[in-house]
PDB file of C-alpha atoms and ligand atoms in Angstrom:
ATOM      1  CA  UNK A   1       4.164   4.097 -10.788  1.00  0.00           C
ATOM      2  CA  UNK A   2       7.166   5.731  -9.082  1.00  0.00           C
ATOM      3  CA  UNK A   3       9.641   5.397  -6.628  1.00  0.00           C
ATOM      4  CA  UNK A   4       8.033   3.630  -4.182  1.00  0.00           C
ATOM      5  CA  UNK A   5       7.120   0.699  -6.670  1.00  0.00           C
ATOM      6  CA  UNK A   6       9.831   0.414  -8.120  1.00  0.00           C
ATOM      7  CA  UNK A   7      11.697   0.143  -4.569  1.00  0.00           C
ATOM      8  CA  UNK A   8       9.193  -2.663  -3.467  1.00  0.00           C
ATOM      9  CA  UNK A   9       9.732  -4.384  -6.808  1.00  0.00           C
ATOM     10  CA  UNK A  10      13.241  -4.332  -6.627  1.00  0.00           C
ATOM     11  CA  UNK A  11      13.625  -5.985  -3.296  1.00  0.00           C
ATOM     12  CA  UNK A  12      11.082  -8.350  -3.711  1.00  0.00           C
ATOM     13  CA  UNK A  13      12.491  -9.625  -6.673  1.00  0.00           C
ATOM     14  CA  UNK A  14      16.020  -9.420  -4.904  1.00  0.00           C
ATOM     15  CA  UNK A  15      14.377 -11.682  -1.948  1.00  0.00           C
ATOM     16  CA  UNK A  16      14.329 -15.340  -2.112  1.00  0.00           C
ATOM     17  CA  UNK A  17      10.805 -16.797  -2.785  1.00  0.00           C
ATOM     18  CA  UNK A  18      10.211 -18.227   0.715  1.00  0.00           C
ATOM     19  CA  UNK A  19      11.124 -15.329   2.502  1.00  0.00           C
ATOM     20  CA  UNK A  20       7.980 -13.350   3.125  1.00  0.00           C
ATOM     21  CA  UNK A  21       8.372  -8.907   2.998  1.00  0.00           C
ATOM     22  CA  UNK A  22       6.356  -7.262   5.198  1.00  0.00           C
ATOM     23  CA  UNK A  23       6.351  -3.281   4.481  1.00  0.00           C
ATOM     24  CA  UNK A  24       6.263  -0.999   7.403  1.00  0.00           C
ATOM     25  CA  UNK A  25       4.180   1.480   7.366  1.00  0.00           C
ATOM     26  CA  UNK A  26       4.212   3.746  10.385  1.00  0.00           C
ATOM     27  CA  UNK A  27       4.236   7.267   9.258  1.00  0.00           C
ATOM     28  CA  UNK A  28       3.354   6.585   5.590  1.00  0.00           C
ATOM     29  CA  UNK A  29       1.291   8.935   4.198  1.00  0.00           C
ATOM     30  CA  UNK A  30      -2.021   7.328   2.124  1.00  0.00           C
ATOM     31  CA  UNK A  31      -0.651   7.697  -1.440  1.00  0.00           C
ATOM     32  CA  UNK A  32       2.450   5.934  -0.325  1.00  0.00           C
ATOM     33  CA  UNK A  33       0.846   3.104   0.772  1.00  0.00           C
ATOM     34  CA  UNK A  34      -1.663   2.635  -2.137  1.00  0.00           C
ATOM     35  CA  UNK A  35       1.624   2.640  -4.580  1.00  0.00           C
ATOM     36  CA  UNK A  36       2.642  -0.159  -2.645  1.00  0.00           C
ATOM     37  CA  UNK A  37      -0.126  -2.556  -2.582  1.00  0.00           C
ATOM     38  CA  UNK A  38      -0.642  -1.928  -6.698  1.00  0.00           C
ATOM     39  CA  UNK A  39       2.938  -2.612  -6.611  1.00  0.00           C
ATOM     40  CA  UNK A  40       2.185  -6.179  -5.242  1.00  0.00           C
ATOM     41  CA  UNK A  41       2.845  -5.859  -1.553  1.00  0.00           C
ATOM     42  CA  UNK A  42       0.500  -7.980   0.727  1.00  0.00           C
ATOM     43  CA  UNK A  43       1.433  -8.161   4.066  1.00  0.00           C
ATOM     44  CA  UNK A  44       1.641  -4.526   5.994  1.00  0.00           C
ATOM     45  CA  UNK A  45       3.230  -3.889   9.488  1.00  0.00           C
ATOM     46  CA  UNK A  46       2.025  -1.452  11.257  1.00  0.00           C
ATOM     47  CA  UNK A  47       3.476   0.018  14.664  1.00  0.00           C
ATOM     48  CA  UNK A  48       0.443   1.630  16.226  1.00  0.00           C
ATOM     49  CA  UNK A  49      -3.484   0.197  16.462  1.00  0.00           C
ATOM     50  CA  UNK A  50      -4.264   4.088  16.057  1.00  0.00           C
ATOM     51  CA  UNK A  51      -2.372   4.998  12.905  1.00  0.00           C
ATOM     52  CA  UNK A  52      -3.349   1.832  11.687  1.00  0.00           C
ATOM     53  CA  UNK A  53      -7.101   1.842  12.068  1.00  0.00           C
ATOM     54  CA  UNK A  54      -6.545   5.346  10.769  1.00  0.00           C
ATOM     55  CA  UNK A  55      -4.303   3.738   7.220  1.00  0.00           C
ATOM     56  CA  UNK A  56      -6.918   0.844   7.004  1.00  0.00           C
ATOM     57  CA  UNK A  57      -9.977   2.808   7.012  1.00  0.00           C
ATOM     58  CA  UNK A  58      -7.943   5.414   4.523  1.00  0.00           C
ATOM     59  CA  UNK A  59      -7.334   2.464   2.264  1.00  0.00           C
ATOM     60  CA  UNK A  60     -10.654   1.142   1.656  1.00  0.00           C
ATOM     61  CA  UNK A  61     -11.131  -1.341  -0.599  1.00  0.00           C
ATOM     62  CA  UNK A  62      -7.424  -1.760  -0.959  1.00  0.00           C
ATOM     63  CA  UNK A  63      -7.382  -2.694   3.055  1.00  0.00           C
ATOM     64  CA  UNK A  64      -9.364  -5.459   2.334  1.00  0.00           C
ATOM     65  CA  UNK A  65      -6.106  -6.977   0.212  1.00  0.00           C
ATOM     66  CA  UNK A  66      -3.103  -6.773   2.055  1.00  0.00           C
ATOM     67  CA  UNK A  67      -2.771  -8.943   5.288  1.00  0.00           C
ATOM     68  CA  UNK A  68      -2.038  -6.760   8.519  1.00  0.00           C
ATOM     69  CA  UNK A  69       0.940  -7.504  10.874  1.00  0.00           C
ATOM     70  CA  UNK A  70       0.910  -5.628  14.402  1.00  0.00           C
ATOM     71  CA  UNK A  71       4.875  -5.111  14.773  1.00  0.00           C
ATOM     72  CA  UNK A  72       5.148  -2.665  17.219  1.00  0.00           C
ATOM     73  CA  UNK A  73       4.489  -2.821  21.206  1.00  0.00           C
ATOM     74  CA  UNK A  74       0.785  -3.481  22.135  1.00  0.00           C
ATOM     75  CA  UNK A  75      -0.715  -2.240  25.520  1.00  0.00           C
ATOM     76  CA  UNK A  76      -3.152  -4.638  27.308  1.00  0.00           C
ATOM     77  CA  UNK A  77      -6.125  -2.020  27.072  1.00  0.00           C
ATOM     78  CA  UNK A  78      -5.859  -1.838  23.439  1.00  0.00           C
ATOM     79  CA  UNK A  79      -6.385  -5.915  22.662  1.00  0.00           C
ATOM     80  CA  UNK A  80      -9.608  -5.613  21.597  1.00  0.00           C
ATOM     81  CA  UNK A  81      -9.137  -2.745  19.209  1.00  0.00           C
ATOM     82  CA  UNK A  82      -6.236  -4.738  17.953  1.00  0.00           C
ATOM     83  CA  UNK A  83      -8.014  -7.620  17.299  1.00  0.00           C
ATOM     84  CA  UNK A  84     -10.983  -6.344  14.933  1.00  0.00           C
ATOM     85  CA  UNK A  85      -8.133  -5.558  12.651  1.00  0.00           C
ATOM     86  CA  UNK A  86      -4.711  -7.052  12.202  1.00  0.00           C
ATOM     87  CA  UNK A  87      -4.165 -11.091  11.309  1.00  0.00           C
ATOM     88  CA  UNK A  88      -1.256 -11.037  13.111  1.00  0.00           C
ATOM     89  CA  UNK A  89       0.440 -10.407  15.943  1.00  0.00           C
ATOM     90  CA  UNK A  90       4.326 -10.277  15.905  1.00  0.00           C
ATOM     91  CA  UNK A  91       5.181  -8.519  19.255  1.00  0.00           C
ATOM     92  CA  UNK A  92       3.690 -10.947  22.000  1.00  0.00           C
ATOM     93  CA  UNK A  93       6.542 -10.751  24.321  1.00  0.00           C
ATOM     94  CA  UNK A  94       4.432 -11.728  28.365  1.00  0.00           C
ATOM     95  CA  UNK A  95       2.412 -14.063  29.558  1.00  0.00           C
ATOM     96  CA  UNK A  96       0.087 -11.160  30.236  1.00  0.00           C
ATOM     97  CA  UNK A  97      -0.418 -10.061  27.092  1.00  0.00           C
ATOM     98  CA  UNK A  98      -0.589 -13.289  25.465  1.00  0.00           C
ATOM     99  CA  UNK A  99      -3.413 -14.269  28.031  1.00  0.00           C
ATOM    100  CA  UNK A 100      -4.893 -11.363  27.146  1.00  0.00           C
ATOM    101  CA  UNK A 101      -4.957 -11.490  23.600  1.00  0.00           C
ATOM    102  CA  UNK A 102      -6.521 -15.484  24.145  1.00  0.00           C
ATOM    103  CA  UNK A 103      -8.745 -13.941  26.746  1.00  0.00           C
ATOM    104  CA  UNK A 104     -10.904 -11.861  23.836  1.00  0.00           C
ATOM    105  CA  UNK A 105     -10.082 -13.225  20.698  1.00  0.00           C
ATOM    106  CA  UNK A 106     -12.998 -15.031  18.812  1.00  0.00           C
ATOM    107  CA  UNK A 107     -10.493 -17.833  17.212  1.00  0.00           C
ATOM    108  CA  UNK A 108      -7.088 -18.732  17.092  1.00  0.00           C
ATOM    109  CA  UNK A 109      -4.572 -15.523  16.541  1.00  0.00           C
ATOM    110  CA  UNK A 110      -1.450 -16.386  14.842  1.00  0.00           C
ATOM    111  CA  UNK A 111       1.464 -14.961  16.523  1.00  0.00           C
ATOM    112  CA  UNK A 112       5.119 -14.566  17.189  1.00  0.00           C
ATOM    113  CA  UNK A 113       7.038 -14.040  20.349  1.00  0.00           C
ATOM    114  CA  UNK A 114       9.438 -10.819  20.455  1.00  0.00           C
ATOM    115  CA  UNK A 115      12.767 -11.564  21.613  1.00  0.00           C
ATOM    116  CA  UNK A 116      15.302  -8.124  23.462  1.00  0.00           C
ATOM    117  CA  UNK A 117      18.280 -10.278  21.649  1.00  0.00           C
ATOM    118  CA  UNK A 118      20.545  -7.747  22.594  1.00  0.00           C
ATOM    119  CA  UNK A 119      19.293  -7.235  26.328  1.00  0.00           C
ATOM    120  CA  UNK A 120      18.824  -3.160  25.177  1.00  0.00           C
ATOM    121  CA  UNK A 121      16.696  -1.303  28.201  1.00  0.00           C
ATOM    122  CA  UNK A 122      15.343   0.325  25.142  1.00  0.00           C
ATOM    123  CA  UNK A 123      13.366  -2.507  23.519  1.00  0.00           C
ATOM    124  CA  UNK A 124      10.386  -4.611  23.566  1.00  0.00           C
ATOM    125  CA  UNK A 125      10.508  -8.283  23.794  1.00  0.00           C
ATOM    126  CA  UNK A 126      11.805 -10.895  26.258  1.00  0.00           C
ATOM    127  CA  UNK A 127      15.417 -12.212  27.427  1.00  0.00           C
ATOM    128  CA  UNK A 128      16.020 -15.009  25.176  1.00  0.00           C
ATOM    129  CA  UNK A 129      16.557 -17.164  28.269  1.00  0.00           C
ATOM    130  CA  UNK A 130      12.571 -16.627  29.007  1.00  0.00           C
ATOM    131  CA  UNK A 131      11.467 -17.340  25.522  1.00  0.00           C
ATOM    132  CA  UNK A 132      11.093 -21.199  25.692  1.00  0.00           C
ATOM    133  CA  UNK A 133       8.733 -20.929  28.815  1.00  0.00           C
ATOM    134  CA  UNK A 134       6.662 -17.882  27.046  1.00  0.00           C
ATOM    135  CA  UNK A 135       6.215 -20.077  24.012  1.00  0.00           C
ATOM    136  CA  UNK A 136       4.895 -23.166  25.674  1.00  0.00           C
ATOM    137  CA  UNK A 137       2.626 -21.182  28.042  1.00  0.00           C
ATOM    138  CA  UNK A 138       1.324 -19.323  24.595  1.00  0.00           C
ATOM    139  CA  UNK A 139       0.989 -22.509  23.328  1.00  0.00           C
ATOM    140  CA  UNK A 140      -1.327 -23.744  25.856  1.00  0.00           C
ATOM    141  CA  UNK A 141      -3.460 -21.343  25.165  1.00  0.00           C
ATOM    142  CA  UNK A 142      -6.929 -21.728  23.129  1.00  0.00           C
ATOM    143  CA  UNK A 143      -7.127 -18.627  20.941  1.00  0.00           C
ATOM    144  CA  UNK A 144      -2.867 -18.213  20.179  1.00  0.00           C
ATOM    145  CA  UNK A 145      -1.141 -20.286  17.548  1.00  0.00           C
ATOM    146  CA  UNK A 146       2.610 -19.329  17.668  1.00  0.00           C
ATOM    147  CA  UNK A 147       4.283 -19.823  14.922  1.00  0.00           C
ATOM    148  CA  UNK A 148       7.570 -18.665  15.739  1.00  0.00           C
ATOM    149  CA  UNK A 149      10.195 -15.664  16.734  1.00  0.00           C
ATOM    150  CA  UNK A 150      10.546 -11.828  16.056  1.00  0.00           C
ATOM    151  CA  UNK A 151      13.138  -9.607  17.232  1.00  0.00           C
ATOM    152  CA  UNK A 152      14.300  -6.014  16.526  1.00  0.00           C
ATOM    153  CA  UNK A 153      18.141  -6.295  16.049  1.00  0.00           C
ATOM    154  CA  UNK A 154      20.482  -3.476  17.472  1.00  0.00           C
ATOM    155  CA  UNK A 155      20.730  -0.478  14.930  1.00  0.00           C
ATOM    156  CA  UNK A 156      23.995  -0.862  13.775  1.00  0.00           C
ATOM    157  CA  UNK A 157      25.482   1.359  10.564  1.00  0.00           C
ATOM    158  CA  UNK A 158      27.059  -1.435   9.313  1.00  0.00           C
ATOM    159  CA  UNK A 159      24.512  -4.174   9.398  1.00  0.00           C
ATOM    160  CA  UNK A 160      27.092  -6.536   9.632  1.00  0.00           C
ATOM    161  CA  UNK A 161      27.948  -5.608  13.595  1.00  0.00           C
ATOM    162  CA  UNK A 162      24.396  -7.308  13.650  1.00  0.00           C
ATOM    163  CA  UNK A 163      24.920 -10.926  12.553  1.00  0.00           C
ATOM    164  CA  UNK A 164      25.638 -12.466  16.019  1.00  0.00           C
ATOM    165  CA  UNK A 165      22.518 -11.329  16.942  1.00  0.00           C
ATOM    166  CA  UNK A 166      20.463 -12.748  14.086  1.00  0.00           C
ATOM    167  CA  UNK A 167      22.636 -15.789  14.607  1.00  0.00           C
ATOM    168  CA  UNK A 168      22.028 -15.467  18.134  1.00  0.00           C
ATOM    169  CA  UNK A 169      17.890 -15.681  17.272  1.00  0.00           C
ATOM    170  CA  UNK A 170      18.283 -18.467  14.947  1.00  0.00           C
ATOM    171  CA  UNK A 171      20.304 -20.687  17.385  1.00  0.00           C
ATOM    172  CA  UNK A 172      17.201 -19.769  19.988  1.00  0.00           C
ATOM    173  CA  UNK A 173      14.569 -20.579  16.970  1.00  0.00           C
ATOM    174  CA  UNK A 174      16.117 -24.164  16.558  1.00  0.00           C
ATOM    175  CA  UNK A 175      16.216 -24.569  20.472  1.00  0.00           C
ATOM    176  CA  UNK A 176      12.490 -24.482  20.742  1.00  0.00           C
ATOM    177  CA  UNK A 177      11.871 -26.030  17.784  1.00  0.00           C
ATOM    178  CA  UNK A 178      13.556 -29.279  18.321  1.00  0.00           C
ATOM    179  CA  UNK A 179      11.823 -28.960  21.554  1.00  0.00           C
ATOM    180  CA  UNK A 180       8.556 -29.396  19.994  1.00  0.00           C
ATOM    181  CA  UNK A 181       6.733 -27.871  22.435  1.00  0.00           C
ATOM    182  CA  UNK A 182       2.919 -28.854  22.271  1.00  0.00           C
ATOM    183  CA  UNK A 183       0.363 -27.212  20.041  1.00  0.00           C
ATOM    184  CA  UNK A 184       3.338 -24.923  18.622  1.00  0.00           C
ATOM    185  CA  UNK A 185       4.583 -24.789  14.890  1.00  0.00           C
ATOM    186  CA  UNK A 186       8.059 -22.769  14.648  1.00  0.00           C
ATOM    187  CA  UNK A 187       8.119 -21.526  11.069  1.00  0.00           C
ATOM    188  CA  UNK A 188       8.674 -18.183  11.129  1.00  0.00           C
ATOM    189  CA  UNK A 189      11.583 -16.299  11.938  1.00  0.00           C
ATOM    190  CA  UNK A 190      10.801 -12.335  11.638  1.00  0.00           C
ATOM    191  CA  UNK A 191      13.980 -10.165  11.565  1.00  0.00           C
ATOM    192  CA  UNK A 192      15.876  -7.926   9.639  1.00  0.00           C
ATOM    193  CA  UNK A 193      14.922  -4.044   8.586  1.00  0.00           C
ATOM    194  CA  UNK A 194      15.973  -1.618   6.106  1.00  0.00           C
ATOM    195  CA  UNK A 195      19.554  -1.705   6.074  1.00  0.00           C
ATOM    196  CA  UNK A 196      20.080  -5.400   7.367  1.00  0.00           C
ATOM    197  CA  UNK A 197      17.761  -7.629   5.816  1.00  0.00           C
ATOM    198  CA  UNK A 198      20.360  -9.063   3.934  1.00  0.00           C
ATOM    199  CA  UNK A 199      22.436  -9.632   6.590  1.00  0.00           C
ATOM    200  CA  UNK A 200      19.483 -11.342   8.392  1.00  0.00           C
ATOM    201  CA  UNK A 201      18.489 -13.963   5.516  1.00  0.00           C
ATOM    202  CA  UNK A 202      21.977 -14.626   5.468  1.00  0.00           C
ATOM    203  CA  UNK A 203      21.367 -15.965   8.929  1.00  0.00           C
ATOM    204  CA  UNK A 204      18.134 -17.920   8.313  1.00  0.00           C
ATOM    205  CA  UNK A 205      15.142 -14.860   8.415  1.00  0.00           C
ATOM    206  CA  UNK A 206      12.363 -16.286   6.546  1.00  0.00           C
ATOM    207  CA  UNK A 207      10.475 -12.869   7.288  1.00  0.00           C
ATOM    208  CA  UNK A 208      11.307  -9.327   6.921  1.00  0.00           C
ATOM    209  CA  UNK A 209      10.540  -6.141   8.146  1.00  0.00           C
ATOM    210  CA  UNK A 210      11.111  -3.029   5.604  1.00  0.00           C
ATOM    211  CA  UNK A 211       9.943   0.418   5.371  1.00  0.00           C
ATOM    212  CA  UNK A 212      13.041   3.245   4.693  1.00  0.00           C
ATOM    213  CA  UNK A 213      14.448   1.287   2.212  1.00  0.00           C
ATOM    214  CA  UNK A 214      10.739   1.346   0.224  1.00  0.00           C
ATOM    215  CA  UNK A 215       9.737   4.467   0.764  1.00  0.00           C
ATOM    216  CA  UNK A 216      12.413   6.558   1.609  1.00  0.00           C
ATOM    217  CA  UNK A 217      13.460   8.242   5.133  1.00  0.00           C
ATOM    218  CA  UNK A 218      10.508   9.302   7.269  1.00  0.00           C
TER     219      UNK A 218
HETATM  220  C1  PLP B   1      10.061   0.732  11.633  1.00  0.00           C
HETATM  221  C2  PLP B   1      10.178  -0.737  11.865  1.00  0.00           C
HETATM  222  C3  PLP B   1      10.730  -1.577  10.893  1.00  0.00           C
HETATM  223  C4  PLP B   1      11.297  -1.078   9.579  1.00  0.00           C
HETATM  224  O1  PLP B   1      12.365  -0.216   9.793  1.00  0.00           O
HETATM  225  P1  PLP B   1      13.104   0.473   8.547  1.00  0.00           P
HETATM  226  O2  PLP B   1      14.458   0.757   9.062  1.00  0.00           O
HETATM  227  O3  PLP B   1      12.315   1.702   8.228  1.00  0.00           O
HETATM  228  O4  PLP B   1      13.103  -0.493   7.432  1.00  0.00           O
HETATM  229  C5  PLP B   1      10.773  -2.940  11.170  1.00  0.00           C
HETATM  230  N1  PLP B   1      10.311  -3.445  12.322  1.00  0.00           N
HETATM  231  C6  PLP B   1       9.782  -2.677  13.276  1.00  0.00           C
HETATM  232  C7  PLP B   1       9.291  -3.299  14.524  1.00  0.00           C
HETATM  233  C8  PLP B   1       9.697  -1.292  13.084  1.00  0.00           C
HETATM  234  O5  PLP B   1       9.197  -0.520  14.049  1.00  0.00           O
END
């Protein structure tokens, strides 16, 4: 089936069972992602609500079997539109936007908070130090059910400059859960890409975020 099967196959099988893949898919061209759902893939994370209303009405059918992750930042205006079509949201990282997201969702969104791990001015998410108090105010919301962490990791070439972060993230993700904050469920720890998901499973990922490594450089 090609190149990008076989990639998706590989690393699957090279993945632990409980560790969930979830194959990016921002600037994936149609046939690319079709080889990966007939491959096996199920969960798909997508960066944009535009490109991926644009990919899920593309799909058809095969839409209907893969679950869809919003990884990338989402603007308050575009809630709604984000809501008729991914399952999850994995880059909640105010108290605005996760009021927002509560405000118009119809039942309970699962989602994750986004964590800047590394402080960089040029990412999404919010200081570690904030996390704890975005999590419980989540929590006490009717339509969000956290279920745990996500963060984008410094690029680094060698992926191993980024294990104090990842250790960094899991130290945070034991924090709050030992904290056992009310009407919150920490299970999932989202991080790791291409050329450090080893690295980040190593440090206690149970999620995954891949998309060069499958299909190639974009
Ligand atoms: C693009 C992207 C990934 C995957 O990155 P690759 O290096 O292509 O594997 C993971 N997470 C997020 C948030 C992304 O934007």
């Amino acid at each position: 089936m090609g190149q990008t099967a076989d990639n998706y196959r590989r690393i699957r099988e090279s993945l632990p069972p409980e560790v969930s893949l979830v194959v990016a898919a921002k600037g994936r061209r149609l046939e690319e992602l079709r080889d990966v759902v007939r491959a096996g893939a199920r969960l798909l994370g997508e960066n944009y609500v535009q490109e991926a209303e644009r990919h899920y009405s593309e799909l058809g059918d095969v839409a209907r079997q893969v679950q869809w992750h919003l990884i990338g930042h989402l603007q308050r205006n575009k809630v709604s539109r984000a809501l008729s079509l991914f399952d999850r949201f994995q880059s909640v990282d105010s108290a605005r936007l996760a009021r927002a997201i509560s405000e118009r969702a119809v039942k309970p969104v699962p989602v994750l908070i986004e964590i800047n791990i590394a402080g960089e001015s040029s990412k999404h998410g919010i200081p570690p130090e904030a996390a704890q108090e975005l999590v419980a105010l989540a929590g006490g919301l009717a339509n969000l059910r956290v279920e745990g962490l996500m963060t984008m990791e410094p690029y680094m070439e060698d992926p191993e400059g980024a294990r104090p972060y990842f250790r960094r993230m899991r130290r945070l993700f034991e924090e709050i859960k030992a904290a056992d904050v009310e009407n919150v469920e920490m299970k999932t720890l989202s991080m790791g890409m291409s050329n450090s998901y080893r690295v980040a499973i190593e440090e206690g990922a149970n999620m995954v975020r891949v998309g060069t490594a499958i299909f190639g450089p974009r």
